[in-house]
mmCIF file of C-alpha atoms and ligand atoms in Angstrom:
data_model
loop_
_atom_site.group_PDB
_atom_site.id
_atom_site.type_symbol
_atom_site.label_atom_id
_atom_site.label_comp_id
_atom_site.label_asym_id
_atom_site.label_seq_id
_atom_site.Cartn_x
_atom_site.Cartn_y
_atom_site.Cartn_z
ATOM 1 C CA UNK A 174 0.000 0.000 0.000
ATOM 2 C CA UNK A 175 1.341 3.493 -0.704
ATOM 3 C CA UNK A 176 -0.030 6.610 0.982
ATOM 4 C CA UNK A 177 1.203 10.224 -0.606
ATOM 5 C CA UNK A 178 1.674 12.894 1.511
ATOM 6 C CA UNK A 179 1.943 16.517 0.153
ATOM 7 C CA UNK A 180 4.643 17.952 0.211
ATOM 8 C CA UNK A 181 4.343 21.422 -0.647
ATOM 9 C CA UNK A 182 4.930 22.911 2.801
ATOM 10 C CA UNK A 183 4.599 21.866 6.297
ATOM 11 C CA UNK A 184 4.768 18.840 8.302
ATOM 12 C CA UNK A 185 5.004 16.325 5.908
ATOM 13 C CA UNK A 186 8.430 14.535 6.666
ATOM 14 C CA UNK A 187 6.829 13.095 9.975
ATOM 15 C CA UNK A 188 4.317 11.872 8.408
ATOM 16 C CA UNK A 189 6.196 9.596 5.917
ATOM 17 C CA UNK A 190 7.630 8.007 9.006
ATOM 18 C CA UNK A 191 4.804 7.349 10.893
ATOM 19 C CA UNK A 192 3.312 5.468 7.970
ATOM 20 C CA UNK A 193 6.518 3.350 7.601
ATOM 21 C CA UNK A 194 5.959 3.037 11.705
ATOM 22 C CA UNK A 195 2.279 1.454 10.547
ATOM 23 C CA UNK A 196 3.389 -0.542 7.479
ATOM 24 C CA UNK A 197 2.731 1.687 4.603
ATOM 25 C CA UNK A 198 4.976 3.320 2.091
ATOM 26 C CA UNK A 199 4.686 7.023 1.706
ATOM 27 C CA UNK A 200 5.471 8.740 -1.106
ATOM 28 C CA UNK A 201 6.209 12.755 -1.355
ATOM 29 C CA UNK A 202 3.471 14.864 -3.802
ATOM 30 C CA UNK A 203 5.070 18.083 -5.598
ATOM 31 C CA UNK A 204 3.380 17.134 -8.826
ATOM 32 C CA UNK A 205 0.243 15.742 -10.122
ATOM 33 C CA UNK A 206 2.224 12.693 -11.857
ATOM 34 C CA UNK A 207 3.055 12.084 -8.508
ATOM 35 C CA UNK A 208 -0.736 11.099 -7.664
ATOM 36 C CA UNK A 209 -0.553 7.734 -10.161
ATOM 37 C CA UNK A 210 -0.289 5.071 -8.517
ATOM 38 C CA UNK A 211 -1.311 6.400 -4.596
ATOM 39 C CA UNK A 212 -3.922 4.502 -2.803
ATOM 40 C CA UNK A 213 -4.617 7.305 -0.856
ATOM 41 C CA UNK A 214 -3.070 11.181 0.192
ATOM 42 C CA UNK A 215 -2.337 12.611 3.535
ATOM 43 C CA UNK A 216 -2.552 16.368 3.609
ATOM 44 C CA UNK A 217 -0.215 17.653 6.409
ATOM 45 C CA UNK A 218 -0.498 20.747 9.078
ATOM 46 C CA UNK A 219 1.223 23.914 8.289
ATOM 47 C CA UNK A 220 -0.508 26.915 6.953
ATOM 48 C CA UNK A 221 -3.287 26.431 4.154
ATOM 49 C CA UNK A 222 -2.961 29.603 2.490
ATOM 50 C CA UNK A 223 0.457 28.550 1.644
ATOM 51 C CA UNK A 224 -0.475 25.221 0.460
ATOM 52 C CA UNK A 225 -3.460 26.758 -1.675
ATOM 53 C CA UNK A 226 -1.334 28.693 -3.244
ATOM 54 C CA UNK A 227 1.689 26.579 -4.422
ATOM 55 C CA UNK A 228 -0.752 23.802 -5.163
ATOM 56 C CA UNK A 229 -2.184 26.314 -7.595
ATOM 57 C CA UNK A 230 0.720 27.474 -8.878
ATOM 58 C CA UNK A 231 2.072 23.160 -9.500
ATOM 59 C CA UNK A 232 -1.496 22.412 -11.131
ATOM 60 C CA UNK A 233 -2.487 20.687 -8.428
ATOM 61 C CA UNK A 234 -5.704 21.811 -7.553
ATOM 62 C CA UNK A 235 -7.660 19.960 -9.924
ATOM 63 C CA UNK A 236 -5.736 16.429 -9.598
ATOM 64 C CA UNK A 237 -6.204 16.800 -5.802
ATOM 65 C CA UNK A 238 -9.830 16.848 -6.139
ATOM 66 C CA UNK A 239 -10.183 14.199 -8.239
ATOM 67 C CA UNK A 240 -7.970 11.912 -6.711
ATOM 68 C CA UNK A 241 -10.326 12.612 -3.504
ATOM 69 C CA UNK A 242 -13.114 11.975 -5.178
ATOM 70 C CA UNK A 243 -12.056 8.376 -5.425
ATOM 71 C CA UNK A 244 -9.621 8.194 -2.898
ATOM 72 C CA UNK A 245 -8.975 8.049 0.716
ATOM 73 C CA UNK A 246 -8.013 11.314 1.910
ATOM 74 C CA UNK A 247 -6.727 12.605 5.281
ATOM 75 C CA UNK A 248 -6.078 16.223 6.074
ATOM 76 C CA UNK A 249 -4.331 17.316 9.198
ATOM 77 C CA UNK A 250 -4.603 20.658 10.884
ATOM 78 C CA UNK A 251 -3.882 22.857 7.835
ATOM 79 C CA UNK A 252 -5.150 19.826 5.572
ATOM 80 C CA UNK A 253 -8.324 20.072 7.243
ATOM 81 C CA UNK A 254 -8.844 22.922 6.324
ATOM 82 C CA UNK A 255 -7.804 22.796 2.805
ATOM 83 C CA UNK A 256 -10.163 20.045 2.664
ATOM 84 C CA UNK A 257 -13.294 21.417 4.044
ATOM 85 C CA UNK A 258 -16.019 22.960 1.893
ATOM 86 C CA UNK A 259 -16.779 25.791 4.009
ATOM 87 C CA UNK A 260 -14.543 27.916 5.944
ATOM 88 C CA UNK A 261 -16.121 31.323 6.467
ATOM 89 C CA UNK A 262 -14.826 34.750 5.167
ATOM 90 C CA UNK A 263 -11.416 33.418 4.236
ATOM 91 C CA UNK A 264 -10.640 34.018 1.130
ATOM 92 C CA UNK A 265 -7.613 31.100 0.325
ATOM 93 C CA UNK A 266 -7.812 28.127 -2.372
ATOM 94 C CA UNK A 267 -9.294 25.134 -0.632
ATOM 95 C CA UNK A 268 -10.446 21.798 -2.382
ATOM 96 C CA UNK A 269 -13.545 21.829 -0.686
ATOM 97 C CA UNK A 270 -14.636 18.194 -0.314
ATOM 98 C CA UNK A 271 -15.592 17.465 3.074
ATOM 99 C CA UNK A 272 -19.410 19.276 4.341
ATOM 100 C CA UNK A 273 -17.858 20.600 7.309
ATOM 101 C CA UNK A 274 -17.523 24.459 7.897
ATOM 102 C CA UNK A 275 -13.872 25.208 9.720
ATOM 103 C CA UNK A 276 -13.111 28.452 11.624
ATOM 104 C CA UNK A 277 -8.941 28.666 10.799
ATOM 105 C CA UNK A 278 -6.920 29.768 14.076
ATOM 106 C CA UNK A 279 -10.041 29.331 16.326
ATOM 107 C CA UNK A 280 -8.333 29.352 19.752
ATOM 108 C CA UNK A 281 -7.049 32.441 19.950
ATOM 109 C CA UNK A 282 -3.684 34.160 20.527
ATOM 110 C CA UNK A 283 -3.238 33.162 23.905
ATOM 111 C CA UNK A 284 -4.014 29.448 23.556
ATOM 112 C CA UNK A 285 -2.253 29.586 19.899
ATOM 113 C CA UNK A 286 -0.664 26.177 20.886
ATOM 114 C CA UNK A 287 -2.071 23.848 23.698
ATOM 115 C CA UNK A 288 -2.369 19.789 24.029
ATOM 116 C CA UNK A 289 -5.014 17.850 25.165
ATOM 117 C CA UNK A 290 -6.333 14.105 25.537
ATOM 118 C CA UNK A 291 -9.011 12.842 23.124
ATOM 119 C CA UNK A 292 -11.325 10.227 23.242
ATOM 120 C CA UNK A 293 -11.224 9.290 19.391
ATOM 121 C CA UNK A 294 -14.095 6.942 18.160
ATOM 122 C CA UNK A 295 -12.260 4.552 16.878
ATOM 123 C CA UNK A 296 -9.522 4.170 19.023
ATOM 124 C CA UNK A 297 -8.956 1.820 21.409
ATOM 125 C CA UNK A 298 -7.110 2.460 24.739
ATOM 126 C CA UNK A 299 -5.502 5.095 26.459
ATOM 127 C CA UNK A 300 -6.887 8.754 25.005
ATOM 128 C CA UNK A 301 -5.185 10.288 21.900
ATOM 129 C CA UNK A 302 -2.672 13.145 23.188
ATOM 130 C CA UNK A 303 -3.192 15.639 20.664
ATOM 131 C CA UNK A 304 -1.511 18.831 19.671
ATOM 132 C CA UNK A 305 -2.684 21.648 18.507
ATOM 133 C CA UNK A 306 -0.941 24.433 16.938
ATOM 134 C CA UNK A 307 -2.594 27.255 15.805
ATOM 135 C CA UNK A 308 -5.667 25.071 14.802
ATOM 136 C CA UNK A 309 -9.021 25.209 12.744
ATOM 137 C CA UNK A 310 -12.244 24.082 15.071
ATOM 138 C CA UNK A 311 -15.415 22.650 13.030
ATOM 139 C CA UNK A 312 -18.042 24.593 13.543
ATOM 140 C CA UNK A 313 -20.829 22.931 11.914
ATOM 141 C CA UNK A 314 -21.643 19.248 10.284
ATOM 142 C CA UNK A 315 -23.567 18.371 7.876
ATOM 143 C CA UNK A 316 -24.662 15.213 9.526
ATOM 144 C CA UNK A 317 -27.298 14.652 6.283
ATOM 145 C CA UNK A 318 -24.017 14.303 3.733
ATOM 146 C CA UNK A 319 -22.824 11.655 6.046
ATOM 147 C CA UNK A 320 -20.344 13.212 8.492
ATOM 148 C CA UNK A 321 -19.805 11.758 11.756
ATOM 149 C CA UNK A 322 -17.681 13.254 14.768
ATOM 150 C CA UNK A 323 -15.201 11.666 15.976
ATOM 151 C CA UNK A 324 -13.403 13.732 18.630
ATOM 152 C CA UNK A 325 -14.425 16.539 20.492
ATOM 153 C CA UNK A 326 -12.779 18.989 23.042
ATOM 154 C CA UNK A 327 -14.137 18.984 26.702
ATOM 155 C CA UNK A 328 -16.280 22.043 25.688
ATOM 156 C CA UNK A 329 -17.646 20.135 22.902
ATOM 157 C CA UNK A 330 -15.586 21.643 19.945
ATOM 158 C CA UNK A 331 -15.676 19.495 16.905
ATOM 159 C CA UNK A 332 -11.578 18.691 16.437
ATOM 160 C CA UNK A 333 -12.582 15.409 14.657
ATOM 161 C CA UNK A 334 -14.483 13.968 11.631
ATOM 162 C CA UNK A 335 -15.096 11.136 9.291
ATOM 163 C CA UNK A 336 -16.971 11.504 5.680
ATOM 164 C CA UNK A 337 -17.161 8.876 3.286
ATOM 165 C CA UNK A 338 -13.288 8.155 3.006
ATOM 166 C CA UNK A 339 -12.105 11.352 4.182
ATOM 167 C CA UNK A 340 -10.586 12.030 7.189
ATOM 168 C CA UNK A 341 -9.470 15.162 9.174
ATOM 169 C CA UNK A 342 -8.075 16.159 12.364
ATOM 170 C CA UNK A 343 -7.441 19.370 13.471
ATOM 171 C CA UNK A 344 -4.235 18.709 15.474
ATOM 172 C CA UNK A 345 -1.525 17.110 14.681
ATOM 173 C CA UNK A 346 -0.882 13.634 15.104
ATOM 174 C CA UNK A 347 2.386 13.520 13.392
ATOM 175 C CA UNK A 348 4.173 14.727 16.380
ATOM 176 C CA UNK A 349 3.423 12.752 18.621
ATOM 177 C CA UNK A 350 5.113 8.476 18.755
ATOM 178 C CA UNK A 351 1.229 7.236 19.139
ATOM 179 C CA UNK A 352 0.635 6.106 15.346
ATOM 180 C CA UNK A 353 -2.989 4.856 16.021
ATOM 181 C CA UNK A 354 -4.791 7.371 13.869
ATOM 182 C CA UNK A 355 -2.324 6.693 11.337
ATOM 183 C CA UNK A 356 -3.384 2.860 11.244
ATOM 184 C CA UNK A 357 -6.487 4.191 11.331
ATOM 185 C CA UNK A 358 -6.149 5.553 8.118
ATOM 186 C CA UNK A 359 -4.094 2.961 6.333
ATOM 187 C CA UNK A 360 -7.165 0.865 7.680
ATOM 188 C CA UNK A 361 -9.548 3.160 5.554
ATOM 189 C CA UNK A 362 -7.410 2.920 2.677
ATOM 190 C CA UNK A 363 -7.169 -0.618 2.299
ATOM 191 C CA UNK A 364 -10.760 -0.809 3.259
ATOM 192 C CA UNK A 365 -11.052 2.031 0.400
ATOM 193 C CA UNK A 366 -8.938 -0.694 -2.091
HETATM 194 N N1 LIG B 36 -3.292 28.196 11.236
HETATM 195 C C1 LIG B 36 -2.913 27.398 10.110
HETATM 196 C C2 LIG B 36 -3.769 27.701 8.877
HETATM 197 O O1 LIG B 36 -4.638 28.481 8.935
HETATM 198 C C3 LIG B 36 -2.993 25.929 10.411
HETATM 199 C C4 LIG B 36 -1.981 25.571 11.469
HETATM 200 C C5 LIG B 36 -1.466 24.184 11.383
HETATM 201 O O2 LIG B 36 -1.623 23.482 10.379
HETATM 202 N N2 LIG B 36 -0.794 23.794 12.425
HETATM 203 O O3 LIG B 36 -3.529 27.126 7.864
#
């Protein structure tokens, strides 16, 4: 099984090694001919506008969205975001795929960064530590088009979901050593193949 994981900006590197940690290969996306072959993409955390706008400028945009329409997709902090359909009065490229609506840097300056345990449905054991880093909070569901929550915050903020065979997370589970979600995925995908 090979998993892509963009590599336009961001953490991507850490993800390519927690997917050899799960048994998958991962393979780094620049380029659209880098798509053939991928049984499914991981978009990484770093900052979407930047990722919009070199995926537009490597005529990626397109290829990205078709791959997800087929393919198992995960997006990550900053790939959540890029993946969502709505995110307010942001004004950034975004594939728009998933029915979620996403409010980018929704904690605040003085909580930019902060971790927390998760309950993850899903997951078995010990709660998820999760870190977030300047992160995007779903603000609304569209439970009708089939998403489901899968983590939430103490205070009930939606930092999880699951639609069809896309993922995303809006922390970052590449730094951390607990590879569950990413076996998660690779679960999804091979369900997905
Ligand atoms: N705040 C970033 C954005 O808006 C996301 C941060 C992250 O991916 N850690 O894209």
């Amino acid at each position: 099984m090979k998993i892509g994981v963009l590599a336009l900006q961001g953490a991507f590197i850490e993800h390519e090694k927690m997917l050899r940690q799960v048994g998958a290969e991962g393979a780094q996306v620049r380029l659209p001919a880098h798509l053939a072959n991928l049984d499914g993409l991981i978009i990484p955390g770093g900052e979407s506008t930047t990722i919009g706008k070199l995926a537009t400028t490597y005529g990626l945009m397109d290829p990205l969205r078709d791959f997800a329409a087929h393919k198992p997709v995960w997006g990550t902090c900053a790939g959540m975001i890029f993946l969502a359909k709505d995110i307010g009065h942001d004004r950034q490229p975004i594939l728009g795929v998933m029915d979620i609506q996403v409010n980018r840097n929704a904690f605040g300056r003085q909580i930019d960064s902060f971790e927390a345990p998760l309950a993850i449905a899903g997951l078995e054991g010990a709660p998820f530590h999760a870190v977030f880093i300047r992160a995007p909070l779903v603000t609304e569901v569209d439970e009708a088009a089939g998403v489901q929550v899968i983590a939430r915050l103490e205070d009930g903020g939606i930092v999880g979901v699951r639609q069809k065979h896309w993922l995303a997370t809006s922390f970052h589970p590449e730094l951390t050593h607990d590879a569950r979600l990413h076996a998660l995925f690779t679960e999804m995908v091979r369900s997905a193949g």
